[in-house]
PDB file of C-alpha atoms in Angstrom:
ATOM      1  CA  UNK A   1     134.152 100.141  26.397  1.00 52.00           C
ATOM      2  CA  UNK A   2     133.747 103.813  27.088  1.00 55.00           C
ATOM      3  CA  UNK A   3     130.786 105.845  25.999  1.00 56.00           C
ATOM      4  CA  UNK A   4     132.571 108.975  24.925  1.00 61.00           C
ATOM      5  CA  UNK A   5     130.471 111.971  24.094  1.00 61.00           C
ATOM      6  CA  UNK A   6     127.204 110.407  25.291  1.00 59.00           C
ATOM      7  CA  UNK A   7     125.488 111.892  28.297  1.00 59.00           C
ATOM      8  CA  UNK A   8     123.026 109.939  30.298  1.00 55.00           C
ATOM      9  CA  UNK A   9     120.288 111.605  32.335  1.00 57.00           C
ATOM     10  CA  UNK A  10     119.558 109.661  35.425  1.00 56.00           C
ATOM     11  CA  UNK A  11     116.116 110.388  36.784  1.00 55.00           C
ATOM     12  CA  UNK A  12     115.251 108.875  40.080  1.00 54.00           C
ATOM     13  CA  UNK A  13     111.522 108.841  40.594  1.00 58.00           C
ATOM     14  CA  UNK A  14     110.569 109.154  44.213  1.00 56.00           C
ATOM     15  CA  UNK A  15     107.187 107.845  45.166  1.00 63.00           C
ATOM     16  CA  UNK A  16     105.325 108.884  48.260  1.00 58.00           C
ATOM     17  CA  UNK A  17     103.164 106.587  50.289  1.00 61.00           C
ATOM     18  CA  UNK A  18     100.673 104.653  48.252  1.00 57.00           C
ATOM     19  CA  UNK A  19      97.153 105.991  48.492  1.00 53.00           C
ATOM     20  CA  UNK A  20      94.517 103.535  49.530  1.00 49.00           C
ATOM     21  CA  UNK A  21      90.925 104.087  48.516  1.00 53.00           C
ATOM     22  CA  UNK A  22      88.947 103.839  51.741  1.00 60.00           C
ATOM     23  CA  UNK A  23      85.681 105.031  50.273  1.00 85.00           C
ATOM     24  CA  UNK A  24      82.786 102.671  50.729  1.00 89.00           C
ATOM     25  CA  UNK A  25      80.994 101.375  47.653  1.00 92.00           C
ATOM     26  CA  UNK A  26      77.356 100.317  47.694  1.00 93.00           C
ATOM     27  CA  UNK A  27      75.523  97.743  45.565  1.00 94.00           C
ATOM     28  CA  UNK A  28      72.752 100.194  44.695  1.00 92.00           C
ATOM     29  CA  UNK A  29      70.909  98.092  42.148  1.00 95.00           C
ATOM     30  CA  UNK A  30      70.506  94.955  44.297  1.00 96.00           C
ATOM     31  CA  UNK A  31      69.670  97.005  47.397  1.00 96.00           C
ATOM     32  CA  UNK A  32      67.059  99.072  45.519  1.00 97.00           C
ATOM     33  CA  UNK A  33      65.435  95.856  44.268  1.00 97.00           C
ATOM     34  CA  UNK A  34      65.250  94.383  47.804  1.00 97.00           C
ATOM     35  CA  UNK A  35      63.975  97.721  49.194  1.00 97.00           C
ATOM     36  CA  UNK A  36      61.165  97.808  46.619  1.00 97.00           C
ATOM     37  CA  UNK A  37      60.252  94.238  47.547  1.00 97.00           C
ATOM     38  CA  UNK A  38      59.957  95.104  51.261  1.00 97.00           C
ATOM     39  CA  UNK A  39      57.901  98.224  50.443  1.00 97.00           C
ATOM     40  CA  UNK A  40      55.496  96.264  48.212  1.00 96.00           C
ATOM     41  CA  UNK A  41      52.354  95.370  50.191  1.00 90.00           C
ATOM     42  CA  UNK A  42      51.748  92.387  47.905  1.00 93.00           C
ATOM     43  CA  UNK A  43      55.152  90.892  48.746  1.00 95.00           C
ATOM     44  CA  UNK A  44      55.635  88.581  51.713  1.00 96.00           C
ATOM     45  CA  UNK A  45      59.202  89.879  52.140  1.00 97.00           C
ATOM     46  CA  UNK A  46      59.127  92.261  55.083  1.00 96.00           C
ATOM     47  CA  UNK A  47      62.801  92.833  55.883  1.00 98.00           C
ATOM     48  CA  UNK A  48      66.249  93.196  54.394  1.00 98.00           C
ATOM     49  CA  UNK A  49      69.745  93.365  55.852  1.00 98.00           C
ATOM     50  CA  UNK A  50      72.759  95.174  54.443  1.00 97.00           C
ATOM     51  CA  UNK A  51      76.274  94.194  55.496  1.00 97.00           C
ATOM     52  CA  UNK A  52      79.826  95.036  54.593  1.00 95.00           C
ATOM     53  CA  UNK A  53      81.719  92.826  52.180  1.00 94.00           C
ATOM     54  CA  UNK A  54      85.150  94.409  52.431  1.00 90.00           C
ATOM     55  CA  UNK A  55      84.587  98.080  51.613  1.00 90.00           C
ATOM     56  CA  UNK A  56      81.295  97.380  49.818  1.00 94.00           C
ATOM     57  CA  UNK A  57      77.790  97.433  51.312  1.00 96.00           C
ATOM     58  CA  UNK A  58      75.674  94.608  49.917  1.00 96.00           C
ATOM     59  CA  UNK A  59      72.247  93.103  50.531  1.00 97.00           C
ATOM     60  CA  UNK A  60      73.114  90.058  52.629  1.00 96.00           C
ATOM     61  CA  UNK A  61      69.607  88.812  53.297  1.00 96.00           C
ATOM     62  CA  UNK A  62      65.873  89.364  53.083  1.00 97.00           C
ATOM     63  CA  UNK A  63      62.891  87.428  54.307  1.00 97.00           C
ATOM     64  CA  UNK A  64      59.677  87.121  56.259  1.00 96.00           C
ATOM     65  CA  UNK A  65      60.521  85.717  59.704  1.00 95.00           C
ATOM     66  CA  UNK A  66      61.432  88.156  62.492  1.00 95.00           C
ATOM     67  CA  UNK A  67      63.578  85.466  64.144  1.00 95.00           C
ATOM     68  CA  UNK A  68      65.576  85.064  60.930  1.00 96.00           C
ATOM     69  CA  UNK A  69      65.946  88.871  60.714  1.00 96.00           C
ATOM     70  CA  UNK A  70      67.283  88.929  64.267  1.00 95.00           C
ATOM     71  CA  UNK A  71      69.769  86.133  63.507  1.00 95.00           C
ATOM     72  CA  UNK A  72      71.360  88.222  60.737  1.00 95.00           C
ATOM     73  CA  UNK A  73      73.092  90.481  63.284  1.00 95.00           C
ATOM     74  CA  UNK A  74      76.228  89.064  64.912  1.00 93.00           C
ATOM     75  CA  UNK A  75      78.752  90.405  67.413  1.00 92.00           C
ATOM     76  CA  UNK A  76      81.344  90.979  64.656  1.00 92.00           C
ATOM     77  CA  UNK A  77      78.894  92.586  62.229  1.00 94.00           C
ATOM     78  CA  UNK A  78      78.282  96.099  61.067  1.00 95.00           C
ATOM     79  CA  UNK A  79      74.894  96.106  59.399  1.00 97.00           C
ATOM     80  CA  UNK A  80      71.798  98.044  58.468  1.00 97.00           C
ATOM     81  CA  UNK A  81      68.319  96.555  58.720  1.00 97.00           C
ATOM     82  CA  UNK A  82      65.059  97.665  57.163  1.00 98.00           C
ATOM     83  CA  UNK A  83      61.797  96.119  58.308  1.00 97.00           C
ATOM     84  CA  UNK A  84      58.091  96.506  57.542  1.00 96.00           C
ATOM     85  CA  UNK A  85      55.846  96.220  60.602  1.00 94.00           C
ATOM     86  CA  UNK A  86      52.058  96.062  60.496  1.00 91.00           C
ATOM     87  CA  UNK A  87      50.597  98.547  62.943  1.00 88.00           C
ATOM     88  CA  UNK A  88      47.121  99.510  64.013  1.00 78.00           C
ATOM     89  CA  UNK A  89      44.149  97.828  65.543  1.00 72.00           C
ATOM     90  CA  UNK A  90      40.957  96.195  64.334  1.00 70.00           C
ATOM     91  CA  UNK A  91      39.764  99.572  63.026  1.00 75.00           C
ATOM     92  CA  UNK A  92      42.775 100.419  60.915  1.00 79.00           C
ATOM     93  CA  UNK A  93      45.809  98.472  59.683  1.00 83.00           C
ATOM     94  CA  UNK A  94      48.833 100.205  58.208  1.00 88.00           C
ATOM     95  CA  UNK A  95      52.416  99.352  57.322  1.00 92.00           C
ATOM     96  CA  UNK A  96      55.263 101.230  59.008  1.00 94.00           C
ATOM     97  CA  UNK A  97      58.956 100.979  58.254  1.00 96.00           C
ATOM     98  CA  UNK A  98      61.932 101.028  60.575  1.00 97.00           C
ATOM     99  CA  UNK A  99      65.619 101.526  59.717  1.00 97.00           C
ATOM    100  CA  UNK A 100      68.192 100.221  62.140  1.00 96.00           C
ATOM    101  CA  UNK A 101      71.923 100.418  62.397  1.00 96.00           C
ATOM    102  CA  UNK A 102      73.671  97.522  64.113  1.00 96.00           C
ATOM    103  CA  UNK A 103      77.178  97.674  65.538  1.00 94.00           C
ATOM    104  CA  UNK A 104      78.212  94.409  67.174  1.00 92.00           C
ATOM    105  CA  UNK A 105      80.123  94.472  70.440  1.00 91.00           C
ATOM    106  CA  UNK A 106      83.302  93.136  68.783  1.00 91.00           C
ATOM    107  CA  UNK A 107      83.480  95.831  66.064  1.00 92.00           C
ATOM    108  CA  UNK A 108      86.549  98.081  66.321  1.00 91.00           C
ATOM    109  CA  UNK A 109      86.484 101.832  66.870  1.00 92.00           C
ATOM    110  CA  UNK A 110      87.476 102.865  63.336  1.00 91.00           C
ATOM    111  CA  UNK A 111      84.864 100.633  61.714  1.00 91.00           C
ATOM    112  CA  UNK A 112      82.235 101.956  64.139  1.00 90.00           C
ATOM    113  CA  UNK A 113      83.095 105.532  63.254  1.00 91.00           C
ATOM    114  CA  UNK A 114      83.007 104.850  59.516  1.00 91.00           C
ATOM    115  CA  UNK A 115      79.405 103.703  59.770  1.00 91.00           C
ATOM    116  CA  UNK A 116      78.173 107.206  60.550  1.00 88.00           C
ATOM    117  CA  UNK A 117      79.369 108.484  57.164  1.00 90.00           C
ATOM    118  CA  UNK A 118      78.364 105.304  55.318  1.00 94.00           C
ATOM    119  CA  UNK A 119      74.817 105.598  56.650  1.00 95.00           C
ATOM    120  CA  UNK A 120      74.252 108.481  54.219  1.00 93.00           C
ATOM    121  CA  UNK A 121      74.838 106.070  51.317  1.00 94.00           C
ATOM    122  CA  UNK A 122      72.305 103.652  52.789  1.00 96.00           C
ATOM    123  CA  UNK A 123      69.707 106.382  53.397  1.00 96.00           C
ATOM    124  CA  UNK A 124      69.933 107.464  49.756  1.00 95.00           C
ATOM    125  CA  UNK A 125      68.305 104.133  48.906  1.00 96.00           C
ATOM    126  CA  UNK A 126      66.358 103.179  52.064  1.00 96.00           C
ATOM    127  CA  UNK A 127      64.767 106.587  52.212  1.00 94.00           C
ATOM    128  CA  UNK A 128      61.276 105.973  53.578  1.00 95.00           C
ATOM    129  CA  UNK A 129      60.978 105.020  57.247  1.00 95.00           C
ATOM    130  CA  UNK A 130      59.109 106.235  60.316  1.00 94.00           C
ATOM    131  CA  UNK A 131      61.745 105.371  62.944  1.00 95.00           C
ATOM    132  CA  UNK A 132      65.506 105.022  62.948  1.00 96.00           C
ATOM    133  CA  UNK A 133      67.280 103.097  65.711  1.00 96.00           C
ATOM    134  CA  UNK A 134      70.867 102.234  66.533  1.00 94.00           C
ATOM    135  CA  UNK A 135      71.253  98.895  68.306  1.00 92.00           C
ATOM    136  CA  UNK A 136      74.316  97.420  69.962  1.00 87.00           C
ATOM    137  CA  UNK A 137      72.781  94.662  72.051  1.00 88.00           C
ATOM    138  CA  UNK A 138      70.893  91.575  70.861  1.00 88.00           C
ATOM    139  CA  UNK A 139      68.342  92.006  73.652  1.00 88.00           C
ATOM    140  CA  UNK A 140      67.084  95.125  71.842  1.00 89.00           C
ATOM    141  CA  UNK A 141      65.879  92.960  68.942  1.00 92.00           C
ATOM    142  CA  UNK A 142      62.316  92.694  70.120  1.00 93.00           C
ATOM    143  CA  UNK A 143      59.350  93.191  67.794  1.00 94.00           C
ATOM    144  CA  UNK A 144      57.352  94.748  70.636  1.00 93.00           C
ATOM    145  CA  UNK A 145      60.141  97.280  71.254  1.00 94.00           C
ATOM    146  CA  UNK A 146      60.075  98.131  67.537  1.00 95.00           C
ATOM    147  CA  UNK A 147      56.272  98.521  67.629  1.00 93.00           C
ATOM    148  CA  UNK A 148      56.499 100.774  70.709  1.00 92.00           C
ATOM    149  CA  UNK A 149      59.001 103.004  68.913  1.00 93.00           C
ATOM    150  CA  UNK A 150      56.760 103.170  65.841  1.00 92.00           C
ATOM    151  CA  UNK A 151      53.716 103.986  68.003  1.00 89.00           C
ATOM    152  CA  UNK A 152      55.597 106.827  69.703  1.00 87.00           C
ATOM    153  CA  UNK A 153      56.602 108.235  66.340  1.00 84.00           C
ATOM    154  CA  UNK A 154      53.105 107.815  64.913  1.00 73.00           C
ATOM    155  CA  UNK A 155      51.316 110.408  66.996  1.00 63.00           C
ATOM    156  CA  UNK A 156      47.681 109.668  67.716  1.00 55.00           C
ATOM    157  CA  UNK A 157      46.783 106.274  69.115  1.00 55.00           C
ATOM    158  CA  UNK A 158      43.078 105.631  69.109  1.00 57.00           C
ATOM    159  CA  UNK A 159      42.977 102.472  71.172  1.00 56.00           C
ATOM    160  CA  UNK A 160      41.130  99.313  70.335  1.00 55.00           C
ATOM    161  CA  UNK A 161      37.803 100.827  69.312  1.00 54.00           C
ATOM    162  CA  UNK A 162      36.065  99.290  72.325  1.00 55.00           C
ATOM    163  CA  UNK A 163      34.937 101.589  75.123  1.00 52.00           C
ATOM    164  CA  UNK A 164      34.864 100.798  78.785  1.00 51.00           C
ATOM    165  CA  UNK A 165      31.362 101.585  80.048  1.00 49.00           C
TER     166      UNK A 165
END
């Protein structure tokens, strides 16, 4: 059967490469809640950890034990940690906060590089800290190392309040 007198327009739609959204999302509400808990002096929670779940940064843990905090960071992980550390001596106690970026030894180059831009998203929420560290080795997870870094950033150190005579 012939279609006489009917014209057909054939349109071939050419599609380019599909665009993939590589932008990182962040679970702001849950992270803000955990951050406020760590900052609250009446709360026992003194740390939180943020990790990647696909292309989304989420709060993966929070707690009170430094050993548990340390265990949150694995060789395949990209993570951010926020910890409250009590500083001072018998004359004066104060809370200081430390932000750390963890890049495990087994993390690839592209994922490592992406963390530098993603850190800005994290710092929009975890905005109050005295020291920022980047760690790549589990041996650096030492509470005394953290305290030394906080002391250096703190300026004046008045000692123990006891004089040698």
